[in-house]
CSV table of N, CA and C in Angstrom, one decimal:
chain,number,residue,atom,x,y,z
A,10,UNK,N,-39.9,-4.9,8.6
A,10,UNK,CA,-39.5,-6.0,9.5
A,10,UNK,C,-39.1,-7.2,8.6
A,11,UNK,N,-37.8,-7.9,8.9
A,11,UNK,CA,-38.0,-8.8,7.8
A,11,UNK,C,-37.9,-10.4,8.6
A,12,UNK,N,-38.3,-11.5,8.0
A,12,UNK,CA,-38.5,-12.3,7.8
A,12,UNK,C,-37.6,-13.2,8.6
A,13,UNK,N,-38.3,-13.6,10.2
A,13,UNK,CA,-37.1,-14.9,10.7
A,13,UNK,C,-36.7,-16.2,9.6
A,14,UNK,N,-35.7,-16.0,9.5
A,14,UNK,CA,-34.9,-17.5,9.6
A,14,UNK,C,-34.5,-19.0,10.1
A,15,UNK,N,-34.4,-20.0,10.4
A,15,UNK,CA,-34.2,-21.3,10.5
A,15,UNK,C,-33.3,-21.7,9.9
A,16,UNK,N,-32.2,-22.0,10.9
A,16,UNK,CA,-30.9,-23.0,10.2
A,16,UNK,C,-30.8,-23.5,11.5
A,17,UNK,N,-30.2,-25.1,10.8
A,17,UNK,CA,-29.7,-25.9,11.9
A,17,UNK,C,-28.5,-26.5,11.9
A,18,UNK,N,-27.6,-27.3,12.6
A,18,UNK,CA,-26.2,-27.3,13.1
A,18,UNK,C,-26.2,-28.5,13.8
A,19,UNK,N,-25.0,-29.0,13.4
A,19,UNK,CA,-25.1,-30.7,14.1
A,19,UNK,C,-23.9,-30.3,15.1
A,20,UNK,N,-23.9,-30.6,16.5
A,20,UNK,CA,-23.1,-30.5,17.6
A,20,UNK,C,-22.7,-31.9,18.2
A,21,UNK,N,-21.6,-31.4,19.4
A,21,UNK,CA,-21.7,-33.1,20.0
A,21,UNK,C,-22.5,-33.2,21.2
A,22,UNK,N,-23.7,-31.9,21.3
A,22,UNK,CA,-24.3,-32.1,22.1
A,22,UNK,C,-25.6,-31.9,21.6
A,23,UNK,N,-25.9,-32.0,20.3
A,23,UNK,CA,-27.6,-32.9,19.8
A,23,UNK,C,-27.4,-31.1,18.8
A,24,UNK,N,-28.5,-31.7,18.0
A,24,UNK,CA,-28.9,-30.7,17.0
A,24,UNK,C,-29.3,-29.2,17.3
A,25,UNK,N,-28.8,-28.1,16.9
A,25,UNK,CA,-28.6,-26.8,17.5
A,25,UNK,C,-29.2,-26.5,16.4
A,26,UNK,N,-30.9,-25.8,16.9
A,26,UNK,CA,-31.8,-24.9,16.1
A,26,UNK,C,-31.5,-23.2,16.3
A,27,UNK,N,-30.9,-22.6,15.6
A,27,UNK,CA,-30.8,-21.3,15.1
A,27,UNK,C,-32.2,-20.1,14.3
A,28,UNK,N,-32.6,-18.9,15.0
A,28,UNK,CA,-33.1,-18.4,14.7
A,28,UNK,C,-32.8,-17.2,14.4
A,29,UNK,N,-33.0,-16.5,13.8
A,29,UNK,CA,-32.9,-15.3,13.3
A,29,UNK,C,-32.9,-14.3,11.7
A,30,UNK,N,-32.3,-13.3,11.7
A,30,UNK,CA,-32.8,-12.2,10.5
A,30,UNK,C,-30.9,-11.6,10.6
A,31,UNK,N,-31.6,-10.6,9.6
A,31,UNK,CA,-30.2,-9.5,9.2
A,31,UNK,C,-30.1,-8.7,10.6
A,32,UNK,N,-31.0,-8.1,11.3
A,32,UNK,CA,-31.2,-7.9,12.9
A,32,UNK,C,-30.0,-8.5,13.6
A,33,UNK,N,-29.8,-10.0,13.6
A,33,UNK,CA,-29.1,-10.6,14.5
A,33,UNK,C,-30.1,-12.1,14.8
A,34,UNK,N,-29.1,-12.9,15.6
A,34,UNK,CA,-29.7,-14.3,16.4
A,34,UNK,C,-30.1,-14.2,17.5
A,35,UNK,N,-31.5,-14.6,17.4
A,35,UNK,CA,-32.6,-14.3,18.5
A,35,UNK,C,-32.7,-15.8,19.0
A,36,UNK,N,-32.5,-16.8,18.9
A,36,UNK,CA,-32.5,-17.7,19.4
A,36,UNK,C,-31.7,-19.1,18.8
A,37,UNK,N,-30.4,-19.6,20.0
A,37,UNK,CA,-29.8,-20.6,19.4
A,37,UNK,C,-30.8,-21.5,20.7
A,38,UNK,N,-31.3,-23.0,20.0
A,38,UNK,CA,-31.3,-24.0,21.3
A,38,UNK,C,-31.0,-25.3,20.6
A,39,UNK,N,-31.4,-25.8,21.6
A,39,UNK,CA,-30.9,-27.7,21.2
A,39,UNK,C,-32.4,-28.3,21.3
A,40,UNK,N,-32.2,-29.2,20.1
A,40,UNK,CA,-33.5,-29.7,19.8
A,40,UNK,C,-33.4,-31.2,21.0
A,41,UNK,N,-34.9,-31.3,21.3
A,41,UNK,CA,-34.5,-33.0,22.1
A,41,UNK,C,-34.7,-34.3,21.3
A,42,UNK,N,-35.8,-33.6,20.5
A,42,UNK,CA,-35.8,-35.4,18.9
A,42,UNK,C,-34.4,-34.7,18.0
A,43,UNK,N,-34.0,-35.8,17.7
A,43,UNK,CA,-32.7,-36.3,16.4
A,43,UNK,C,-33.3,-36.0,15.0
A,44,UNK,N,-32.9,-35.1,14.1
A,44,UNK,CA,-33.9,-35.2,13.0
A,44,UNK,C,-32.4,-35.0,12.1
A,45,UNK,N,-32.7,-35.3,11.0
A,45,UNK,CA,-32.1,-35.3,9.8
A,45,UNK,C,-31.8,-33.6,9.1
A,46,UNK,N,-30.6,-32.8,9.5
A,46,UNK,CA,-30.7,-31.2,9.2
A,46,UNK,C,-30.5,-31.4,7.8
A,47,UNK,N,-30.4,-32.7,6.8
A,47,UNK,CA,-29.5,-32.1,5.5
A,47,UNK,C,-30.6,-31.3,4.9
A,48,UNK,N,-31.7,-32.4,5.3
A,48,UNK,CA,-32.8,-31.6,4.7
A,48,UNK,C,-33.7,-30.7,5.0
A,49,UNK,N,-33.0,-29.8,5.7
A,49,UNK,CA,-33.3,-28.7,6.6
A,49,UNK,C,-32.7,-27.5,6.5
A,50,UNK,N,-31.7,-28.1,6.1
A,50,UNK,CA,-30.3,-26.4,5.7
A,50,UNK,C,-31.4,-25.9,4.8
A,51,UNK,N,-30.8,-24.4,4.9
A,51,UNK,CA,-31.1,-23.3,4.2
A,51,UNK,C,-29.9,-22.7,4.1
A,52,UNK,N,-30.3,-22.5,2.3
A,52,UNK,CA,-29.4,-21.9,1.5
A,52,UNK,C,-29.1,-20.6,1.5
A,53,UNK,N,-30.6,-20.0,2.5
A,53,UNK,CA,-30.6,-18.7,2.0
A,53,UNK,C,-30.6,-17.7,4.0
A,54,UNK,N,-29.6,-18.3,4.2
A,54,UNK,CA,-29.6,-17.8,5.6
A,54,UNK,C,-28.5,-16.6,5.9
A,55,UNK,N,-29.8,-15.5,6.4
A,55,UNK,CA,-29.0,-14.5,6.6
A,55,UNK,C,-27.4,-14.7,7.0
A,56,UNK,N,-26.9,-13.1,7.3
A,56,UNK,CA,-25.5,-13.9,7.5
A,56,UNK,C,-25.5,-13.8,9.2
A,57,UNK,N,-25.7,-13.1,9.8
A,57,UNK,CA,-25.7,-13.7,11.2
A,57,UNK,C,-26.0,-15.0,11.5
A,58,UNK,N,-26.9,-15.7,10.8
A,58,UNK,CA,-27.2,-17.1,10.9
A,58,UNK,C,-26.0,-18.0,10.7
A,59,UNK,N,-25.1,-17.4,9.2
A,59,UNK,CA,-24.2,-18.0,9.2
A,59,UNK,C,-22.6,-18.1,9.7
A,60,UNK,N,-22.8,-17.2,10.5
A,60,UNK,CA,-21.5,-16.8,11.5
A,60,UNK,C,-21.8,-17.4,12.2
A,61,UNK,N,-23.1,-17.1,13.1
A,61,UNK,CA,-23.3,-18.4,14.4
A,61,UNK,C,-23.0,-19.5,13.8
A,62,UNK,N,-23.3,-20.4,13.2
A,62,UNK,CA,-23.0,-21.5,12.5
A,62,UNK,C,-21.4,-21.6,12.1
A,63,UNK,N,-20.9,-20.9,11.4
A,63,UNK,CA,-19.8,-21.6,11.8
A,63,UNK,C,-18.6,-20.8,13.1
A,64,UNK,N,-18.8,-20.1,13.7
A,64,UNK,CA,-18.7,-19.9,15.1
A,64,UNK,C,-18.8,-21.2,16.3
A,65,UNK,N,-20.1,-21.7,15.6
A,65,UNK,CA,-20.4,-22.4,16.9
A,65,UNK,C,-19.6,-23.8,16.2
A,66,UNK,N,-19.2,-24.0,14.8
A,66,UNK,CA,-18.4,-25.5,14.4
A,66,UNK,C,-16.8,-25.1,15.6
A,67,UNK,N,-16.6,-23.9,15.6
A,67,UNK,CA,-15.0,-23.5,15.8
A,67,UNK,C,-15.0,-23.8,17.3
A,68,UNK,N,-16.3,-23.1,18.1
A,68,UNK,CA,-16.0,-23.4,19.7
A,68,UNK,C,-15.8,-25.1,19.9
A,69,UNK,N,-16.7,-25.8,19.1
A,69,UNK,CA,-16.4,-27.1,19.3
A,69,UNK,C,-15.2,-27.9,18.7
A,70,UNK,N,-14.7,-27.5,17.8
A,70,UNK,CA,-13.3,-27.8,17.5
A,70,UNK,C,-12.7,-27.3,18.6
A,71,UNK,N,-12.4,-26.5,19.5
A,71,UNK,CA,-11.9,-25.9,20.0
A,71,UNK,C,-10.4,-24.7,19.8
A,72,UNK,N,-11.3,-24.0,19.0
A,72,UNK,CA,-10.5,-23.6,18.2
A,72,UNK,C,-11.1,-21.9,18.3
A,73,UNK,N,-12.4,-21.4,19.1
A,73,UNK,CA,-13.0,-20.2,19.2
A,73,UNK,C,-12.9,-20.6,20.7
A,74,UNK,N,-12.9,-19.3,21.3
A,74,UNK,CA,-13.3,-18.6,22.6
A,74,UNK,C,-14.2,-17.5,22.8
A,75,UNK,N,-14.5,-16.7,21.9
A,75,UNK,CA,-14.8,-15.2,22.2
A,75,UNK,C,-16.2,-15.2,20.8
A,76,UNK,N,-17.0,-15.5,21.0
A,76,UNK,CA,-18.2,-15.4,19.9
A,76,UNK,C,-18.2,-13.6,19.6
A,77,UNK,N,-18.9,-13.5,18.2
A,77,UNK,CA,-18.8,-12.2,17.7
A,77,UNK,C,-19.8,-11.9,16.8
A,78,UNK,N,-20.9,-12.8,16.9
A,78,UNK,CA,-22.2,-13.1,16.3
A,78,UNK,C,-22.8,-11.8,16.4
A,79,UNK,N,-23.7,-11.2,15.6
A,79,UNK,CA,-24.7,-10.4,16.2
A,79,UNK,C,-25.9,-10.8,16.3
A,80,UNK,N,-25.8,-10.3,17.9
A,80,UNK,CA,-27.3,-11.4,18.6
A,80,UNK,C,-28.8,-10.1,19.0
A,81,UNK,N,-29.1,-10.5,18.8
A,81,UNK,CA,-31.0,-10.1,18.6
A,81,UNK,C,-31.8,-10.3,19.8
A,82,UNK,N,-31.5,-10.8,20.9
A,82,UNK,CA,-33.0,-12.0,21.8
A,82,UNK,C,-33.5,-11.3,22.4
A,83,UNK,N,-34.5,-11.2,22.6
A,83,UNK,CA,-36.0,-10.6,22.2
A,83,UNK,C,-36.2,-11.3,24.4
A,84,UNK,N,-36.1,-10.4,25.1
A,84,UNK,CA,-36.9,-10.8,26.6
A,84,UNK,C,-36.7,-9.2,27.0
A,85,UNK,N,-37.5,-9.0,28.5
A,85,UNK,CA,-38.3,-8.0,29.1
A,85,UNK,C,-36.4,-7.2,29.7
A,86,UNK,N,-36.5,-6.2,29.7
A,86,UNK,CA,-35.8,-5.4,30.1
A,86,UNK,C,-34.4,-5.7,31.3
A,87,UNK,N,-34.9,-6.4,32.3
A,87,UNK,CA,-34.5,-7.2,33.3
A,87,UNK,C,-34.0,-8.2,32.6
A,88,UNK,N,-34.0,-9.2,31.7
A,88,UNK,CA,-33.7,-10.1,31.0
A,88,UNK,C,-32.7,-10.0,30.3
A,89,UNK,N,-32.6,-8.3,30.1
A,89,UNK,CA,-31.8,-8.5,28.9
A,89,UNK,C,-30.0,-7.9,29.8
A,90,UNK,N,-30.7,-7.5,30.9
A,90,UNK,CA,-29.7,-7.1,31.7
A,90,UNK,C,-28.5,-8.3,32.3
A,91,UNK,N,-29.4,-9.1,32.6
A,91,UNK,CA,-29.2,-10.3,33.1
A,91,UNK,C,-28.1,-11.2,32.1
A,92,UNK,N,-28.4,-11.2,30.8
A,92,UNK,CA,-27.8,-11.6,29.5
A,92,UNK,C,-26.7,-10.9,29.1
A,93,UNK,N,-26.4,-9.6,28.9
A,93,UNK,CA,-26.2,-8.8,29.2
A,93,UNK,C,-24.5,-9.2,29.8
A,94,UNK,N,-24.9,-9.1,31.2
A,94,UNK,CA,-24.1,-9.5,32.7
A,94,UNK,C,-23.1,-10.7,31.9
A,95,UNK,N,-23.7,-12.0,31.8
A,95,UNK,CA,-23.4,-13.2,31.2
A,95,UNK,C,-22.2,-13.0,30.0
A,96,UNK,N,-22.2,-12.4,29.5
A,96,UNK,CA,-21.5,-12.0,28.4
A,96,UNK,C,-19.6,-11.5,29.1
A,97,UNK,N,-19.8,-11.2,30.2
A,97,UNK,CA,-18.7,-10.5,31.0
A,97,UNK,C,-17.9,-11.7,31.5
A,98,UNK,N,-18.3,-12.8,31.7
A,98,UNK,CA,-17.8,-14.2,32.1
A,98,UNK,C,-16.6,-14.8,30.9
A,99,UNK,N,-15.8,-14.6,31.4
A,99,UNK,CA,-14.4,-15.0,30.5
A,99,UNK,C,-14.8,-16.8,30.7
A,100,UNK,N,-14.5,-16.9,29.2
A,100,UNK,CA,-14.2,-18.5,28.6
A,100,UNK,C,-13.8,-19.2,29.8
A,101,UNK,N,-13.7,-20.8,29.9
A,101,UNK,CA,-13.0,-21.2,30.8
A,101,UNK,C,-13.3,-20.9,32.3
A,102,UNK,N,-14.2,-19.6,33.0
A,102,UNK,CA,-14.1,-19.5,33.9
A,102,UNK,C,-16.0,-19.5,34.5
A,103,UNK,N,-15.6,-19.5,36.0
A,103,UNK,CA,-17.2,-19.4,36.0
A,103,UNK,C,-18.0,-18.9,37.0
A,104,UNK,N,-19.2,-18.0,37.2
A,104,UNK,CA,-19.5,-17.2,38.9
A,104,UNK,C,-20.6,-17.9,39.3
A,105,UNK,N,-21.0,-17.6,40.6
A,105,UNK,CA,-22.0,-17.8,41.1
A,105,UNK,C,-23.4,-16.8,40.4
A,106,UNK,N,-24.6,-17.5,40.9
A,106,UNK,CA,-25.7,-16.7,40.9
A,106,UNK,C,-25.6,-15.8,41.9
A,107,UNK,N,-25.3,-15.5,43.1
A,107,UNK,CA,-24.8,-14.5,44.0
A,107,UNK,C,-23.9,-13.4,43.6
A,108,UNK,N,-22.8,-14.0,42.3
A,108,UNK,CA,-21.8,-13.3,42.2
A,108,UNK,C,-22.6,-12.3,41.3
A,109,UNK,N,-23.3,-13.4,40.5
A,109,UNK,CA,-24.3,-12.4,39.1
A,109,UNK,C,-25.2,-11.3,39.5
A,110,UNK,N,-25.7,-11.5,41.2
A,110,UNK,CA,-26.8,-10.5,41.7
A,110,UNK,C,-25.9,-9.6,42.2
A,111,UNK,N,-24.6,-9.9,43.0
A,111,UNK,CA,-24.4,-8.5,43.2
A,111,UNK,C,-23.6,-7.6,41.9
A,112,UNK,N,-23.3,-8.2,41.1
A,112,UNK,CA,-23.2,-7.5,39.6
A,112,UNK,C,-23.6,-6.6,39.2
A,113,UNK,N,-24.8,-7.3,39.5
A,113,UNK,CA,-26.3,-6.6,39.1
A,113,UNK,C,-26.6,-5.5,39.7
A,114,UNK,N,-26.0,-5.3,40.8
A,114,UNK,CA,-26.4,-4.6,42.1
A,114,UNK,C,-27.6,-4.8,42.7
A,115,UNK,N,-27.7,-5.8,42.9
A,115,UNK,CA,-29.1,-6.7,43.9
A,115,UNK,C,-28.6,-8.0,44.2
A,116,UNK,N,-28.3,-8.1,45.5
A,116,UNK,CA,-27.4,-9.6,46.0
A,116,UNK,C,-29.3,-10.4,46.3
A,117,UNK,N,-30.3,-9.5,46.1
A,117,UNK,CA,-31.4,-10.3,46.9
A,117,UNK,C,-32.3,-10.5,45.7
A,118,UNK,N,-31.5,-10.5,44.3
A,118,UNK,CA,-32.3,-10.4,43.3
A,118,UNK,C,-32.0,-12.0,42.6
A,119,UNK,N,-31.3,-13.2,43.8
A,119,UNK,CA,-30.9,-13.9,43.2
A,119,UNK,C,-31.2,-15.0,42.2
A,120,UNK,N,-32.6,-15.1,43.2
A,120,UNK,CA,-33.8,-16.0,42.0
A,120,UNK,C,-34.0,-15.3,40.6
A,121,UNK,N,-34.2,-14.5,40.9
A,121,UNK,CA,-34.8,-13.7,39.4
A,121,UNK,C,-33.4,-13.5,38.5
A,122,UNK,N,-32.2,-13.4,39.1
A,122,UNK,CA,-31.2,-13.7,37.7
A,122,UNK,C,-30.9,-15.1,37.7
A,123,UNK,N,-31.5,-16.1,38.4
A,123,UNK,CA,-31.5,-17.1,37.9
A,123,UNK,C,-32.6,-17.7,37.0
A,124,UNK,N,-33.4,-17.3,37.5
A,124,UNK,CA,-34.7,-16.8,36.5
A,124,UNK,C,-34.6,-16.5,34.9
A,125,UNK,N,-33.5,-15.5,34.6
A,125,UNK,CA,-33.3,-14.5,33.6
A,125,UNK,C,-32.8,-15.8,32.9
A,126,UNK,N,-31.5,-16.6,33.9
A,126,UNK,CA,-30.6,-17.1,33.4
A,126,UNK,C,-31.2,-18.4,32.4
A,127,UNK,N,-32.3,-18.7,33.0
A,127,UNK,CA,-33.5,-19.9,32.3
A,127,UNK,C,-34.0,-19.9,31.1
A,128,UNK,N,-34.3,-18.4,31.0
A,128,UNK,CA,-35.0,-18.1,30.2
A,128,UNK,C,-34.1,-17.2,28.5
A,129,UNK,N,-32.5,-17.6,28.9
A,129,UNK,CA,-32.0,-17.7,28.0
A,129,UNK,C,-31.9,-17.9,27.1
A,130,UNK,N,-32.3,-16.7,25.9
A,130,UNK,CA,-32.6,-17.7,24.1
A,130,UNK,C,-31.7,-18.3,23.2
A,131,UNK,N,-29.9,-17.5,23.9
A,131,UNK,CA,-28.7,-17.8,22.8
A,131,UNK,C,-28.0,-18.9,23.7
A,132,UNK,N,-28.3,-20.0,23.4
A,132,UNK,CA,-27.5,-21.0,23.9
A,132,UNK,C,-25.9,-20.9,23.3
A,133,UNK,N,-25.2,-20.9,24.7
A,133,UNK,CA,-23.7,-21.3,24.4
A,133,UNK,C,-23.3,-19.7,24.1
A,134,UNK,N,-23.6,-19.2,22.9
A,134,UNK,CA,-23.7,-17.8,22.7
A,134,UNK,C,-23.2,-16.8,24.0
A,135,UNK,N,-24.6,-16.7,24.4
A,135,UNK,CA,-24.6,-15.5,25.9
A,135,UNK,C,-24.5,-16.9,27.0
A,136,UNK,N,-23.3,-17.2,27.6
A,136,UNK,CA,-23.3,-18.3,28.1
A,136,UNK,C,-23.8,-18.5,29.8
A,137,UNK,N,-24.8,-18.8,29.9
A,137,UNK,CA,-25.3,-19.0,31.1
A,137,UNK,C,-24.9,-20.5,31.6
A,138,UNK,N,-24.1,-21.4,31.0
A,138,UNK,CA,-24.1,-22.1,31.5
A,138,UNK,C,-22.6,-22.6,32.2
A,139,UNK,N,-22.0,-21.0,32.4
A,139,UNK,CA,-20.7,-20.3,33.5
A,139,UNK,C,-21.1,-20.0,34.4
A,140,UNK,N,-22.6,-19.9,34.7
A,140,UNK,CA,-23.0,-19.8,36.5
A,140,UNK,C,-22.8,-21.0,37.0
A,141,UNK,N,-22.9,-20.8,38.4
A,141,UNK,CA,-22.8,-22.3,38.9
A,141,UNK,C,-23.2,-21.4,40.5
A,142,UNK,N,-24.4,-23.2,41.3
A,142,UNK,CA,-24.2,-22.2,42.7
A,142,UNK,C,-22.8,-22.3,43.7
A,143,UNK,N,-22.9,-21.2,44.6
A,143,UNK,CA,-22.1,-20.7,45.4
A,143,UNK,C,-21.3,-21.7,46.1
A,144,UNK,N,-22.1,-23.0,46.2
A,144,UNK,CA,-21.3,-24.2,46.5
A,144,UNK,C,-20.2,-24.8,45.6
A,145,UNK,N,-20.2,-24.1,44.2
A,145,UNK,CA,-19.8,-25.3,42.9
A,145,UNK,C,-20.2,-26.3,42.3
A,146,UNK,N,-21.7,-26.0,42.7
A,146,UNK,CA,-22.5,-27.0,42.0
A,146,UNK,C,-23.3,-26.3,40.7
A,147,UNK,N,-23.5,-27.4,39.9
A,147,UNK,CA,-24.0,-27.4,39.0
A,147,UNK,C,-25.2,-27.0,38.6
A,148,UNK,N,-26.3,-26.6,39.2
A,148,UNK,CA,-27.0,-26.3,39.6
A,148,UNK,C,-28.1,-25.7,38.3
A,149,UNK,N,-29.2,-26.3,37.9
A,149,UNK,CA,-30.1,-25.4,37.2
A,149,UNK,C,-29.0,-25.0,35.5
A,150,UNK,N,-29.7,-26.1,34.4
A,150,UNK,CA,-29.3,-26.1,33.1
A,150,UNK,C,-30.6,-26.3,32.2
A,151,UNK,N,-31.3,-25.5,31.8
A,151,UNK,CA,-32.3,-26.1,30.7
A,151,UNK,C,-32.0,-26.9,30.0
A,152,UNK,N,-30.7,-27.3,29.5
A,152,UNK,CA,-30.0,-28.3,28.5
A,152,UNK,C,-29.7,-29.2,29.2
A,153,UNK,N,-29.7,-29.5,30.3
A,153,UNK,CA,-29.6,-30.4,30.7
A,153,UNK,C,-28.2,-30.1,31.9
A,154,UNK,N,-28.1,-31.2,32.9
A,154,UNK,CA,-26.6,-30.8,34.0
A,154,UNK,C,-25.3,-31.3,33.2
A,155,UNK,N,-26.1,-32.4,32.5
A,155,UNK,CA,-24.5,-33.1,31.5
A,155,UNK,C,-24.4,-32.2,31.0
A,156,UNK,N,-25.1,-31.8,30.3
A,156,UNK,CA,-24.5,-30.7,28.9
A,156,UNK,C,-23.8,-29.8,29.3
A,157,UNK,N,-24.5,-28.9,30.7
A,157,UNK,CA,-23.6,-27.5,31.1
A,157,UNK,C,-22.1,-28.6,31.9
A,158,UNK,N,-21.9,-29.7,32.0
A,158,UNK,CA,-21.0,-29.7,32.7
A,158,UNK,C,-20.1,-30.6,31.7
A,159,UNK,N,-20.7,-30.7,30.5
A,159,UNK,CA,-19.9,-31.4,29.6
A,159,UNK,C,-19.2,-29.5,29.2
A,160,UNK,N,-20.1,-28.5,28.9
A,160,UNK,CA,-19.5,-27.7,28.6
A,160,UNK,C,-18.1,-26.6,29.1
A,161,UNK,N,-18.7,-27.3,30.5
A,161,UNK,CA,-17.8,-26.6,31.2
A,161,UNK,C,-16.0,-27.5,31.0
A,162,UNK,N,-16.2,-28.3,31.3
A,162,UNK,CA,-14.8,-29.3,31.1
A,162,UNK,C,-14.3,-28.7,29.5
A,163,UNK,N,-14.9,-29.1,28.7
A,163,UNK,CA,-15.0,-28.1,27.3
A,163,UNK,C,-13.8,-27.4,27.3
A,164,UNK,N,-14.5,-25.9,27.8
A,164,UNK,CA,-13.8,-24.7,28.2
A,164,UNK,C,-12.9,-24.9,28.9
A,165,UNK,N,-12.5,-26.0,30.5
A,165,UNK,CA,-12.1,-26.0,31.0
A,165,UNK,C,-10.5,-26.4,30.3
A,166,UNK,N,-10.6,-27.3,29.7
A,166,UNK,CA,-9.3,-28.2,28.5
A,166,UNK,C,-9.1,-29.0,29.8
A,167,UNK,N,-9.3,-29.5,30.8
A,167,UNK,CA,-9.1,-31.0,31.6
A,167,UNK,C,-10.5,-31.2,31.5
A,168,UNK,N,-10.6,-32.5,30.7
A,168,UNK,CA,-11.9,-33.4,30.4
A,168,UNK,C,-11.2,-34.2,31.8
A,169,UNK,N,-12.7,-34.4,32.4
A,169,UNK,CA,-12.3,-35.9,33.5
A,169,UNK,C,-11.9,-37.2,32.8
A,170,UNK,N,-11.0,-38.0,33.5
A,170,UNK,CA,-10.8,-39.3,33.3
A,170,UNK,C,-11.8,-40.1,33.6
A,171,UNK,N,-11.8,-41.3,33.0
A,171,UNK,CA,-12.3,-42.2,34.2
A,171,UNK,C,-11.4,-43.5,33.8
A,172,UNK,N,-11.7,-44.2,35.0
A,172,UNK,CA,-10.5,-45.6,34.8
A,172,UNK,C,-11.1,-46.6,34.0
A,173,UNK,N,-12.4,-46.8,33.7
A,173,UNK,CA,-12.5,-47.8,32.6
A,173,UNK,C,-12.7,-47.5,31.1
C-alpha cells in the first residue's frame, strides 16, 4: 500500500487541498482558512496528483472541459454509484436530483443521491455541483451556493452582469 500524498493549488475559488497516491485522487476539496501553499508544495507528488493539478489550472483558464485524472475516492458502494452517475453530466450542462434518481433506477432514492452527492471527495473532478433541484435552484453545495453557482456560470461562458 503506498503512501497518501498532499499537494495544494491556488484557485479563484480559495485553496484546493489534493490527496492522493500512484492509485489515483481520493480527495480534491477547498480549504476554508487562506494559508500560504508555497510552503506546502511537494516536490515529490505522485503523478496523478500532478495531473489534477494542472488539469484543475486549465478548467479555470478555461481552457479544459473533460478531466482525465485518475481518481481513487474511497465511499460505501452506493456512493460510489452515485459518483459514478455524476461523471455522465456534460460540461456546461446540468440535472436534477430527480433526474440523478431515476438514473439510478430509484426516483424514491432521492435524498440518498443527494446524500451521495455531499459526501463527494473529488471536488469539481466528479462534478456534483451540475445537480440542481427540479425547480433550478441551487440547492445543497458543501462549497458553498456561490461557489457551485460561480461554477456553473464558469461552465456556462455567460457570466451575469450586473449594472454597477
Amino acid at each position: 500500500m503506498s503512501d497518501l500524498k498532499t499537494a495544494y493549488c491556488k484557485t479563484p475559488l480559495g485553496i484546493t487541498k489534493i490527496i492522493g497516491d500512484d492509485n489515483g485522487v481520493q480527495s480534491v476539496s477547498l480549504l476554508n482558512e487562506d494559508i500560504s501553499i508555497d510552503e506546502l508544495q511537494s516536490t515529490s507528488s505522485p503523478l496523478p496528483i500532478k495531473n489534477c493539478i494542472q488539469q484543475l489550472h486549465e478548467y479555470f483558464e478555461g481552457t479544459r472541459k473533460e478531466f482525465s485524472v485518475k481518481l481513487n475516492p474511497q465511499g460505501t458502494e452506493f456512493q460510489q454509484k452515485v459518483w459514478t452517475a455524476l461523471l455522465d453530466i456534460p460540461f456546461g450542462r446540468t440535472k436534477s436530483y430527480l433526474e440523478q434518481s431515476k438514473k439510478l433506477g430509484d426516483v424514491k432514492a432521492i435524498r440518498a443521491v443527494a446524500s451521495a452527492n455531499g459526501k463527494n471527495p473529488v471536488w469539481i473532478l466528479i462534478p456534483c455541483h451540475r445537480v440542481i433541484g427540479s425547480d433550478g435552484s441551487l440547492t445543497g453545495y458543501a462549497g458553498g451556493i456561490w461557489r457551485k453557482k460561480w461554477l456553473l456560470e464558469h461552465e456556462s461562458g455567460s457570466k451575469q452582469q450586473t449594472l454597477f
